[in-house]
Each structure stands twice: as structure tokens, then as C-alpha cells.
Amino acid sequence: MTTIAPSVAVKTEPKTSVGRVRKRLTSRTASLIAVVIALLWTTPTFGLFLSSFRPEDDIKGSGWWTFFTNPALTLENYREVLFGSSSSSGRLASFLINSVVITIPSVLFPLALATFAAYALSWTRFRGRDWVYIGIFALQVVPLQMALVPLLSFFSQGVEVFGITLMPAWNLEGPGQFIQVWFAHTCFALPLGVFLIHNFMSELPGELMEAARVDGATHGTILRKVVLPLVAPALAAFGIFQFLWVWNDLLVALIFSGGTADTAPMTVRLAQMAGTRGNEWQRLTSGAFVSMIIPLIVFLSMQRYFVRGLLAGSVKG
């Protein structure tokens, strides 16, 4: 007598909308479309890069795609735009240094302050904490342009209430104007920075904090040894956003740096070149690529942290 083992029914989970979308996005057609979009997106950058090395007569007489039929390259464009001594040259080397001096503190200051504020709003208890967080969140609604005049008045005239001077005017000149730019960028970045980092910190397990407190750790120790390693991707993501924003900024730097060669960043000089030397295409292309190369290096070197920061907290369990 033979016995037939009962068949085991394989239970398949019903397909969800997320699963269907994920399957479509990972299909061959979607991958091909992504490759085509990437090629179309990078073609102008490649053309700009190629044009920056072409001689002046070639770049003014034909498009960059004609390089493949008549190849000719030169480094004269970069030498002239970076270190040229004539009034028509870019002389971007000093402005490049100014951009670095402006950008690095303008990233580190709001990153540090936003981290401290986010920790305090997430894991310390004090009266009015929620209202403080709501107020910081509401500051994101204020347009940057509306704060330029009051902030400039704060630097030039100080703060006076009922005839009492609470803070004198700064009256900074020369390299001291870098402080004004750092201060302005820090003020404008803090609301978004506190909001983003707070969202990551508040999702950390409370058991970690309780265990650290039981072991006698202070808030400083918890922040340094427990919280920071866990939110490092979020900090990197905000740091990249802030770096790109400050590096490409023209409005804030032009207003608070004075626009002189001693303190103005590279964006100010590029705007001047486009306005006064608009026919010098070979210098504009090389100058534009010089301004792009450092953000590209920063983004590509920190890309994995950037992606982890964007995905952090999206998957639970």
C-alpha cells in the first residue's frame, strides 16, 4: 500500500504597489532609460570640459563636437584664467582661495551648531522644547532675501533698543569681512540643518541612551560616542548640501563680502567675466570648469555617505 504525501501549498504573498514599482525600476528597459538619461545629462559637462582645452580660434569658430575631426588641445586657457596678469584675464587663483576660505567654515559652523541643537531637542527635556523646535522649523519659511537687509543693518549699525546699544556695529573691513559671510551662511543654514539632523537623532532607540546613562555617561559622552557614529551619514548628507550651496552662492557672498578681490569668492569673478568679457568663451569655459571641479571631487568622494544619509531611517526593522 503506497501512501501519498499531502501536497504542501506554497503560499505566495500578494504583490504590493511597492513591489510592482520596484520590479519596473529594476527591469532592463528602466536600466536602459537610466543610461540614456545619464548620457544626456553628462554630455553638456563633457562638452564644457572639452571646450576648455580647445584653442581660442577653434572654440569661437566651431562647436566642441568638431574636435573629433580636427583635434587640437592647449593649456593656455587655464593658465590665462588662473594666473593671467592682464585685466581681461580671469585671475581666478586668488578667488578660488577665497571660495575655499568661505566655504569650509560656512559648512563646519552650522554642522556643529545644528548637531548640538538637534541633540538637545531630541534627548534632553526642558520646558518649551516643542515650541522651540516649531519655531526653528518655521524659520525655513522665511525667504533668504527678506533677511539680507536686516542682517546687513546688524553688521553695519549694530543693535539698539530704546536708545540703548545692545551690540555695536561690526564695521569689518578687508579679510575681516569673511566673518560676515560665515555668520550669514550659518544663520541661513541652521533651520534646515537642525530640522534634518533632529529627524535622524529622534529615531535612535531610546534604550541606547538609557543604557549609556546607567553606565554614568554624560550628555557630552553620549553625543560623542553613541549618537555621532550612528548619525554620521546624515551629517555627511547635510554637509554636502551645505558645501554645494555655499560654493555656488553668489547673492550672499556679493552682499556681505564686499565684492573685492580680497574677499570675493569665485562666483563673483565668474559673473564679472560673463558680464564684461562675454565674448571670451575660452576663458569662460575653463573658468566654469575650475569652479566645478572641487564640488565634483567632494561629492564623488563622499557619495556613499550621501546615499546612506538619504536612505537612513527609510527602512525599519
Short mmCIF file of N, CA and C in Angstrom, two decimals, residues 112-267:
data_model
loop_
_atom_site.label_atom_id
_atom_site.label_comp_id
_atom_site.label_asym_id
_atom_site.label_seq_id
_atom_site.Cartn_x
_atom_site.Cartn_y
_atom_site.Cartn_z
N ALA A 112 28.17 71.87 13.19
CA ALA A 112 28.39 71.66 14.62
C ALA A 112 27.23 72.20 15.45
N LEU A 113 26.80 73.42 15.17
CA LEU A 113 25.71 74.02 15.94
C LEU A 113 24.41 73.26 15.76
N ALA A 114 24.12 72.82 14.52
CA ALA A 114 22.89 72.07 14.27
C ALA A 114 22.93 70.72 14.98
N THR A 115 24.10 70.11 15.08
CA THR A 115 24.21 68.83 15.78
C THR A 115 23.92 68.99 17.27
N PHE A 116 24.51 70.01 17.88
CA PHE A 116 24.25 70.26 19.31
C PHE A 116 22.77 70.57 19.55
N ALA A 117 22.20 71.43 18.70
CA ALA A 117 20.79 71.80 18.88
C ALA A 117 19.87 70.61 18.65
N ALA A 118 20.17 69.78 17.66
CA ALA A 118 19.33 68.62 17.38
C ALA A 118 19.37 67.63 18.53
N TYR A 119 20.54 67.43 19.12
CA TYR A 119 20.64 66.52 20.27
C TYR A 119 19.83 67.06 21.45
N ALA A 120 19.97 68.37 21.71
CA ALA A 120 19.23 68.95 22.83
C ALA A 120 17.72 68.84 22.62
N LEU A 121 17.25 69.03 21.39
CA LEU A 121 15.82 68.95 21.12
C LEU A 121 15.32 67.52 21.06
N SER A 122 16.22 66.56 20.90
CA SER A 122 15.81 65.16 20.79
C SER A 122 15.88 64.41 22.10
N TRP A 123 16.93 64.64 22.91
CA TRP A 123 17.19 63.77 24.05
C TRP A 123 17.39 64.51 25.37
N THR A 124 17.08 65.76 25.44
CA THR A 124 17.04 66.46 26.72
C THR A 124 15.64 67.02 26.93
N ARG A 125 15.23 67.07 28.15
CA ARG A 125 13.88 67.54 28.46
C ARG A 125 13.96 68.89 29.16
N PHE A 126 13.26 69.85 28.61
CA PHE A 126 13.15 71.17 29.23
C PHE A 126 11.84 71.79 28.78
N ARG A 127 11.38 72.73 29.55
CA ARG A 127 10.10 73.34 29.29
C ARG A 127 10.16 74.16 27.99
N GLY A 128 9.16 73.97 27.16
CA GLY A 128 9.08 74.70 25.90
C GLY A 128 9.90 74.10 24.78
N ARG A 129 10.36 72.85 24.95
CA ARG A 129 11.20 72.24 23.92
C ARG A 129 10.47 72.12 22.59
N ASP A 130 9.22 71.69 22.63
CA ASP A 130 8.47 71.52 21.38
C ASP A 130 8.24 72.86 20.68
N TRP A 131 8.01 73.91 21.45
CA TRP A 131 7.79 75.23 20.85
C TRP A 131 9.08 75.76 20.21
N VAL A 132 10.20 75.45 20.83
CA VAL A 132 11.48 75.86 20.23
C VAL A 132 11.68 75.15 18.90
N TYR A 133 11.35 73.87 18.87
CA TYR A 133 11.50 73.11 17.62
C TYR A 133 10.56 73.64 16.55
N ILE A 134 9.34 73.95 16.92
CA ILE A 134 8.38 74.51 15.95
C ILE A 134 8.87 75.85 15.43
N GLY A 135 9.44 76.68 16.32
CA GLY A 135 9.96 77.97 15.88
C GLY A 135 11.11 77.82 14.90
N ILE A 136 12.02 76.87 15.17
CA ILE A 136 13.13 76.63 14.25
C ILE A 136 12.61 76.12 12.91
N PHE A 137 11.62 75.23 12.95
CA PHE A 137 11.05 74.72 11.71
C PHE A 137 10.38 75.84 10.91
N ALA A 138 9.71 76.75 11.62
CA ALA A 138 9.02 77.84 10.93
C ALA A 138 9.98 78.81 10.26
N LEU A 139 11.21 78.91 10.75
CA LEU A 139 12.18 79.82 10.14
C LEU A 139 12.53 79.44 8.71
N GLN A 140 12.26 78.19 8.32
CA GLN A 140 12.53 77.78 6.95
C GLN A 140 11.60 78.45 5.96
N VAL A 141 10.47 78.95 6.45
CA VAL A 141 9.51 79.60 5.57
C VAL A 141 9.99 80.99 5.16
N VAL A 142 10.83 81.62 5.99
CA VAL A 142 11.28 82.98 5.71
C VAL A 142 12.22 82.97 4.51
N PRO A 143 11.91 83.71 3.44
CA PRO A 143 12.83 83.76 2.29
C PRO A 143 14.16 84.39 2.66
N LEU A 144 15.20 83.87 2.10
CA LEU A 144 16.53 84.38 2.38
C LEU A 144 16.65 85.86 2.04
N GLN A 145 16.01 86.28 0.96
CA GLN A 145 16.13 87.67 0.51
C GLN A 145 15.56 88.65 1.53
N MET A 146 14.56 88.23 2.31
CA MET A 146 13.97 89.12 3.30
C MET A 146 14.90 89.37 4.48
N ALA A 147 15.84 88.47 4.72
CA ALA A 147 16.75 88.61 5.86
C ALA A 147 18.03 89.34 5.51
N LEU A 148 18.27 89.62 4.23
CA LEU A 148 19.53 90.24 3.83
C LEU A 148 19.67 91.65 4.37
N VAL A 149 18.63 92.47 4.22
CA VAL A 149 18.72 93.87 4.66
C VAL A 149 18.82 93.96 6.19
N PRO A 150 17.97 93.28 6.97
CA PRO A 150 18.16 93.34 8.44
C PRO A 150 19.53 92.84 8.90
N LEU A 151 20.04 91.78 8.27
CA LEU A 151 21.33 91.27 8.67
C LEU A 151 22.45 92.23 8.29
N LEU A 152 22.35 92.85 7.14
CA LEU A 152 23.35 93.84 6.75
C LEU A 152 23.30 95.05 7.67
N SER A 153 22.10 95.45 8.09
CA SER A 153 21.98 96.54 9.06
C SER A 153 22.56 96.14 10.42
N PHE A 154 22.42 94.88 10.78
CA PHE A 154 23.00 94.38 12.03
C PHE A 154 24.52 94.50 12.00
N PHE A 155 25.15 94.21 10.85
CA PHE A 155 26.59 94.31 10.73
C PHE A 155 27.06 95.77 10.72
N SER A 156 26.36 96.62 10.01
CA SER A 156 26.83 97.99 9.79
C SER A 156 26.40 98.96 10.88
N GLN A 157 25.25 98.72 11.56
CA GLN A 157 24.73 99.65 12.55
C GLN A 157 24.63 99.07 13.95
N GLY A 158 24.73 97.77 14.09
CA GLY A 158 24.59 97.15 15.40
C GLY A 158 23.14 97.02 15.80
N VAL A 159 22.90 96.77 17.07
CA VAL A 159 21.55 96.60 17.61
C VAL A 159 21.32 97.64 18.70
N GLU A 160 20.28 98.42 18.53
CA GLU A 160 19.96 99.47 19.50
C GLU A 160 18.47 99.42 19.81
N VAL A 161 18.11 99.37 21.10
CA VAL A 161 16.73 99.30 21.55
C VAL A 161 16.49 100.41 22.55
N PHE A 162 15.53 101.31 22.24
CA PHE A 162 15.19 102.43 23.10
C PHE A 162 16.42 103.26 23.46
N GLY A 163 17.27 103.46 22.47
CA GLY A 163 18.46 104.28 22.69
C GLY A 163 19.60 103.58 23.39
N ILE A 164 19.39 102.31 23.74
CA ILE A 164 20.43 101.54 24.42
C ILE A 164 21.10 100.61 23.41
N THR A 165 22.39 100.72 23.29
CA THR A 165 23.14 99.89 22.34
C THR A 165 23.40 98.52 22.93
N LEU A 166 22.72 97.51 22.39
CA LEU A 166 22.92 96.15 22.85
C LEU A 166 24.12 95.50 22.21
N MET A 167 24.40 95.87 20.98
CA MET A 167 25.57 95.34 20.27
C MET A 167 26.07 96.40 19.30
N PRO A 168 27.32 96.78 19.38
CA PRO A 168 27.83 97.82 18.47
C PRO A 168 27.98 97.28 17.05
N ALA A 169 28.16 98.21 16.14
CA ALA A 169 28.38 97.82 14.75
C ALA A 169 29.71 97.10 14.58
N TRP A 170 29.74 96.14 13.67
CA TRP A 170 30.95 95.36 13.48
C TRP A 170 32.00 96.15 12.71
N ASN A 171 31.56 96.83 11.64
CA ASN A 171 32.47 97.67 10.83
C ASN A 171 33.73 96.90 10.41
N LEU A 172 33.53 95.74 9.87
CA LEU A 172 34.65 94.90 9.44
C LEU A 172 35.09 95.30 8.03
N GLU A 173 36.38 95.28 7.81
CA GLU A 173 36.92 95.62 6.50
C GLU A 173 37.99 94.60 6.11
N GLY A 174 38.25 94.52 4.82
CA GLY A 174 39.28 93.61 4.32
C GLY A 174 38.95 92.16 4.63
N PRO A 175 39.94 91.37 5.01
CA PRO A 175 39.69 89.95 5.31
C PRO A 175 38.70 89.73 6.45
N GLY A 176 38.49 90.74 7.29
CA GLY A 176 37.51 90.60 8.36
C GLY A 176 36.10 90.39 7.84
N GLN A 177 35.85 90.74 6.59
CA GLN A 177 34.52 90.54 6.02
C GLN A 177 34.19 89.07 5.81
N PHE A 178 35.21 88.21 5.85
CA PHE A 178 34.93 86.78 5.81
C PHE A 178 34.02 86.37 6.96
N ILE A 179 34.19 87.01 8.12
CA ILE A 179 33.39 86.67 9.29
C ILE A 179 31.91 86.94 9.02
N GLN A 180 31.63 88.05 8.32
CA GLN A 180 30.25 88.36 7.99
C GLN A 180 29.64 87.28 7.11
N VAL A 181 30.39 86.81 6.13
CA VAL A 181 29.88 85.78 5.23
C VAL A 181 29.66 84.47 6.01
N TRP A 182 30.60 84.10 6.89
CA TRP A 182 30.43 82.89 7.70
C TRP A 182 29.19 82.99 8.56
N PHE A 183 29.02 84.14 9.19
CA PHE A 183 27.87 84.35 10.08
C PHE A 183 26.57 84.25 9.30
N ALA A 184 26.52 84.88 8.12
CA ALA A 184 25.29 84.87 7.32
C ALA A 184 24.95 83.46 6.86
N HIS A 185 25.93 82.74 6.34
CA HIS A 185 25.66 81.38 5.87
C HIS A 185 25.26 80.47 7.03
N THR A 186 25.85 80.66 8.19
CA THR A 186 25.49 79.85 9.35
C THR A 186 24.05 80.10 9.76
N CYS A 187 23.65 81.37 9.79
CA CYS A 187 22.27 81.70 10.16
C CYS A 187 21.27 81.11 9.18
N PHE A 188 21.57 81.20 7.90
CA PHE A 188 20.63 80.71 6.90
C PHE A 188 20.57 79.19 6.86
N ALA A 189 21.62 78.51 7.28
CA ALA A 189 21.66 77.05 7.19
C ALA A 189 21.12 76.36 8.44
N LEU A 190 21.12 77.04 9.57
CA LEU A 190 20.75 76.38 10.82
C LEU A 190 19.32 75.82 10.85
N PRO A 191 18.29 76.54 10.40
CA PRO A 191 16.94 75.95 10.48
C PRO A 191 16.82 74.62 9.75
N LEU A 192 17.31 74.56 8.52
CA LEU A 192 17.23 73.30 7.79
C LEU A 192 18.13 72.24 8.41
N GLY A 193 19.33 72.63 8.86
CA GLY A 193 20.24 71.67 9.46
C GLY A 193 19.67 71.07 10.73
N VAL A 194 19.12 71.88 11.61
CA VAL A 194 18.53 71.37 12.86
C VAL A 194 17.36 70.45 12.54
N PHE A 195 16.55 70.84 11.59
CA PHE A 195 15.38 70.03 11.22
C PHE A 195 15.79 68.66 10.71
N LEU A 196 16.74 68.62 9.79
CA LEU A 196 17.16 67.35 9.19
C LEU A 196 17.84 66.44 10.21
N ILE A 197 18.81 67.00 10.94
CA ILE A 197 19.56 66.16 11.88
C ILE A 197 18.68 65.72 13.05
N HIS A 198 17.75 66.58 13.47
CA HIS A 198 16.83 66.20 14.55
C HIS A 198 15.98 65.01 14.13
N ASN A 199 15.55 64.98 12.87
CA ASN A 199 14.73 63.86 12.42
C ASN A 199 15.49 62.53 12.49
N PHE A 200 16.79 62.56 12.26
CA PHE A 200 17.57 61.34 12.36
C PHE A 200 17.84 60.98 13.82
N MET A 201 18.20 61.95 14.63
CA MET A 201 18.53 61.67 16.03
C MET A 201 17.31 61.19 16.81
N SER A 202 16.16 61.76 16.54
CA SER A 202 14.97 61.38 17.31
C SER A 202 14.52 59.95 17.01
N GLU A 203 15.00 59.36 15.90
CA GLU A 203 14.64 57.99 15.56
C GLU A 203 15.57 56.96 16.18
N LEU A 204 16.61 57.39 16.87
CA LEU A 204 17.52 56.44 17.51
C LEU A 204 16.82 55.74 18.67
N PRO A 205 17.15 54.48 18.94
CA PRO A 205 16.50 53.76 20.04
C PRO A 205 16.79 54.42 21.39
N GLY A 206 15.73 54.62 22.17
CA GLY A 206 15.91 55.22 23.48
C GLY A 206 16.65 54.32 24.44
N GLU A 207 16.64 53.00 24.16
CA GLU A 207 17.35 52.07 25.05
C GLU A 207 18.86 52.35 25.05
N LEU A 208 19.39 52.82 23.94
CA LEU A 208 20.82 53.15 23.90
C LEU A 208 21.14 54.29 24.85
N MET A 209 20.29 55.29 24.86
CA MET A 209 20.53 56.44 25.72
C MET A 209 20.39 56.05 27.20
N GLU A 210 19.37 55.25 27.49
CA GLU A 210 19.16 54.82 28.87
C GLU A 210 20.33 53.97 29.36
N ALA A 211 20.82 53.08 28.50
CA ALA A 211 21.95 52.24 28.89
C ALA A 211 23.20 53.08 29.13
N ALA A 212 23.41 54.09 28.30
CA ALA A 212 24.57 54.96 28.50
C ALA A 212 24.45 55.77 29.78
N ARG A 213 23.24 56.22 30.11
CA ARG A 213 23.06 56.98 31.35
C ARG A 213 23.27 56.09 32.57
N VAL A 214 22.83 54.83 32.47
CA VAL A 214 23.03 53.90 33.59
C VAL A 214 24.52 53.68 33.84
N ASP A 215 25.30 53.67 32.76
CA ASP A 215 26.75 53.50 32.89
C ASP A 215 27.46 54.77 33.33
N GLY A 216 26.69 55.84 33.58
CA GLY A 216 27.27 57.07 34.08
C GLY A 216 27.75 58.03 33.02
N ALA A 217 27.34 57.84 31.77
CA ALA A 217 27.77 58.73 30.70
C ALA A 217 27.02 60.05 30.77
N THR A 218 27.72 61.14 30.52
CA THR A 218 27.10 62.45 30.46
C THR A 218 26.56 62.70 29.06
N HIS A 219 25.87 63.83 28.89
CA HIS A 219 25.33 64.16 27.57
C HIS A 219 26.45 64.32 26.54
N GLY A 220 27.56 64.89 26.96
CA GLY A 220 28.67 65.04 26.03
C GLY A 220 29.23 63.71 25.58
N THR A 221 29.35 62.78 26.51
CA THR A 221 29.85 61.45 26.17
C THR A 221 28.87 60.71 25.27
N ILE A 222 27.59 60.81 25.59
CA ILE A 222 26.58 60.14 24.76
C ILE A 222 26.59 60.69 23.34
N LEU A 223 26.69 62.01 23.23
CA LEU A 223 26.70 62.62 21.90
C LEU A 223 27.93 62.19 21.11
N ARG A 224 29.07 62.17 21.78
CA ARG A 224 30.33 61.89 21.08
C ARG A 224 30.51 60.42 20.74
N LYS A 225 30.13 59.52 21.66
CA LYS A 225 30.45 58.11 21.49
C LYS A 225 29.27 57.25 21.03
N VAL A 226 28.05 57.75 21.20
CA VAL A 226 26.88 56.96 20.83
C VAL A 226 26.15 57.56 19.63
N VAL A 227 25.83 58.84 19.73
CA VAL A 227 24.96 59.45 18.72
C VAL A 227 25.71 59.75 17.42
N LEU A 228 26.86 60.39 17.51
CA LEU A 228 27.57 60.80 16.30
C LEU A 228 27.91 59.65 15.37
N PRO A 229 28.42 58.50 15.86
CA PRO A 229 28.67 57.40 14.92
C PRO A 229 27.42 56.90 14.20
N LEU A 230 26.27 57.00 14.86
CA LEU A 230 25.04 56.49 14.25
C LEU A 230 24.44 57.47 13.24
N VAL A 231 24.66 58.76 13.43
CA VAL A 231 24.07 59.75 12.52
C VAL A 231 25.11 60.33 11.57
N ALA A 232 26.28 59.69 11.48
CA ALA A 232 27.32 60.19 10.58
C ALA A 232 26.85 60.31 9.14
N PRO A 233 26.09 59.35 8.58
CA PRO A 233 25.61 59.54 7.21
C PRO A 233 24.72 60.77 7.04
N ALA A 234 23.88 61.04 8.05
CA ALA A 234 23.03 62.23 7.97
C ALA A 234 23.86 63.50 8.02
N LEU A 235 24.88 63.53 8.85
CA LEU A 235 25.76 64.69 8.91
C LEU A 235 26.48 64.89 7.58
N ALA A 236 26.93 63.79 6.98
CA ALA A 236 27.61 63.89 5.69
C ALA A 236 26.66 64.41 4.61
N ALA A 237 25.42 63.95 4.62
CA ALA A 237 24.46 64.42 3.62
C ALA A 237 24.20 65.92 3.77
N PHE A 238 23.99 66.37 4.99
CA PHE A 238 23.78 67.81 5.20
C PHE A 238 25.04 68.60 4.86
N GLY A 239 26.21 68.06 5.21
CA GLY A 239 27.45 68.76 4.88
C GLY A 239 27.64 68.93 3.39
N ILE A 240 27.28 67.90 2.60
CA ILE A 240 27.40 68.02 1.15
C ILE A 240 26.43 69.05 0.61
N PHE A 241 25.20 69.03 1.08
CA PHE A 241 24.22 70.03 0.66
C PHE A 241 24.72 71.44 0.96
N GLN A 242 25.21 71.64 2.16
CA GLN A 242 25.68 72.96 2.56
C GLN A 242 26.91 73.37 1.76
N PHE A 243 27.81 72.45 1.52
CA PHE A 243 29.01 72.76 0.73
C PHE A 243 28.62 73.22 -0.67
N LEU A 244 27.75 72.50 -1.33
CA LEU A 244 27.35 72.87 -2.68
C LEU A 244 26.62 74.21 -2.68
N TRP A 245 25.80 74.44 -1.66
CA TRP A 245 25.06 75.70 -1.59
C TRP A 245 26.00 76.88 -1.42
N VAL A 246 26.94 76.78 -0.50
CA VAL A 246 27.85 77.89 -0.23
C VAL A 246 28.81 78.09 -1.41
N TRP A 247 29.31 77.00 -1.97
CA TRP A 247 30.29 77.12 -3.06
C TRP A 247 29.67 77.81 -4.28
N ASN A 248 28.42 77.52 -4.57
CA ASN A 248 27.76 78.09 -5.75
C ASN A 248 27.02 79.38 -5.44
N ASP A 249 27.09 79.85 -4.20
CA ASP A 249 26.35 81.06 -3.82
C ASP A 249 26.98 82.31 -4.43
N LEU A 250 26.14 83.20 -4.91
CA LEU A 250 26.58 84.49 -5.42
C LEU A 250 25.97 85.64 -4.62
N LEU A 251 24.69 85.53 -4.27
CA LEU A 251 23.99 86.65 -3.64
C LEU A 251 24.57 86.99 -2.28
N VAL A 252 24.65 86.02 -1.38
CA VAL A 252 25.13 86.28 -0.02
C VAL A 252 26.58 86.75 -0.03
N ALA A 253 27.42 86.10 -0.83
CA ALA A 253 28.83 86.48 -0.88
C ALA A 253 29.02 87.87 -1.45
N LEU A 254 28.23 88.22 -2.46
CA LEU A 254 28.37 89.54 -3.07
C LEU A 254 27.96 90.65 -2.12
N ILE A 255 26.96 90.40 -1.27
CA ILE A 255 26.46 91.42 -0.36
C ILE A 255 27.37 91.57 0.86
N PHE A 256 27.79 90.46 1.45
CA PHE A 256 28.49 90.53 2.73
C PHE A 256 30.01 90.49 2.61
N SER A 257 30.54 90.11 1.46
CA SER A 257 32.00 90.09 1.31
C SER A 257 32.54 91.37 0.70
N GLY A 258 31.67 92.22 0.21
CA GLY A 258 32.10 93.49 -0.37
C GLY A 258 32.43 93.42 -1.85
N GLY A 259 32.57 92.23 -2.41
CA GLY A 259 32.82 92.10 -3.84
C GLY A 259 34.22 92.46 -4.29
N THR A 260 35.16 92.61 -3.36
CA THR A 260 36.53 92.96 -3.73
C THR A 260 37.35 91.69 -3.95
N ALA A 261 38.51 91.85 -4.58
CA ALA A 261 39.37 90.70 -4.87
C ALA A 261 39.93 90.07 -3.60
N ASP A 262 39.95 90.80 -2.49
CA ASP A 262 40.49 90.25 -1.24
C ASP A 262 39.56 89.24 -0.59
N THR A 263 38.25 89.40 -0.79
CA THR A 263 37.30 88.57 -0.06
C THR A 263 36.25 87.91 -0.94
N ALA A 264 36.09 88.33 -2.18
CA ALA A 264 35.02 87.81 -3.03
C ALA A 264 35.33 86.38 -3.47
N PRO A 265 34.33 85.50 -3.52
CA PRO A 265 34.56 84.13 -3.99
C PRO A 265 34.59 84.06 -5.51
N MET A 266 34.78 82.87 -6.02
CA MET A 266 34.94 82.69 -7.45
C MET A 266 33.65 82.98 -8.22
N THR A 267 32.50 82.77 -7.62
CA THR A 267 31.25 83.02 -8.32
C THR A 267 31.11 84.50 -8.69
#
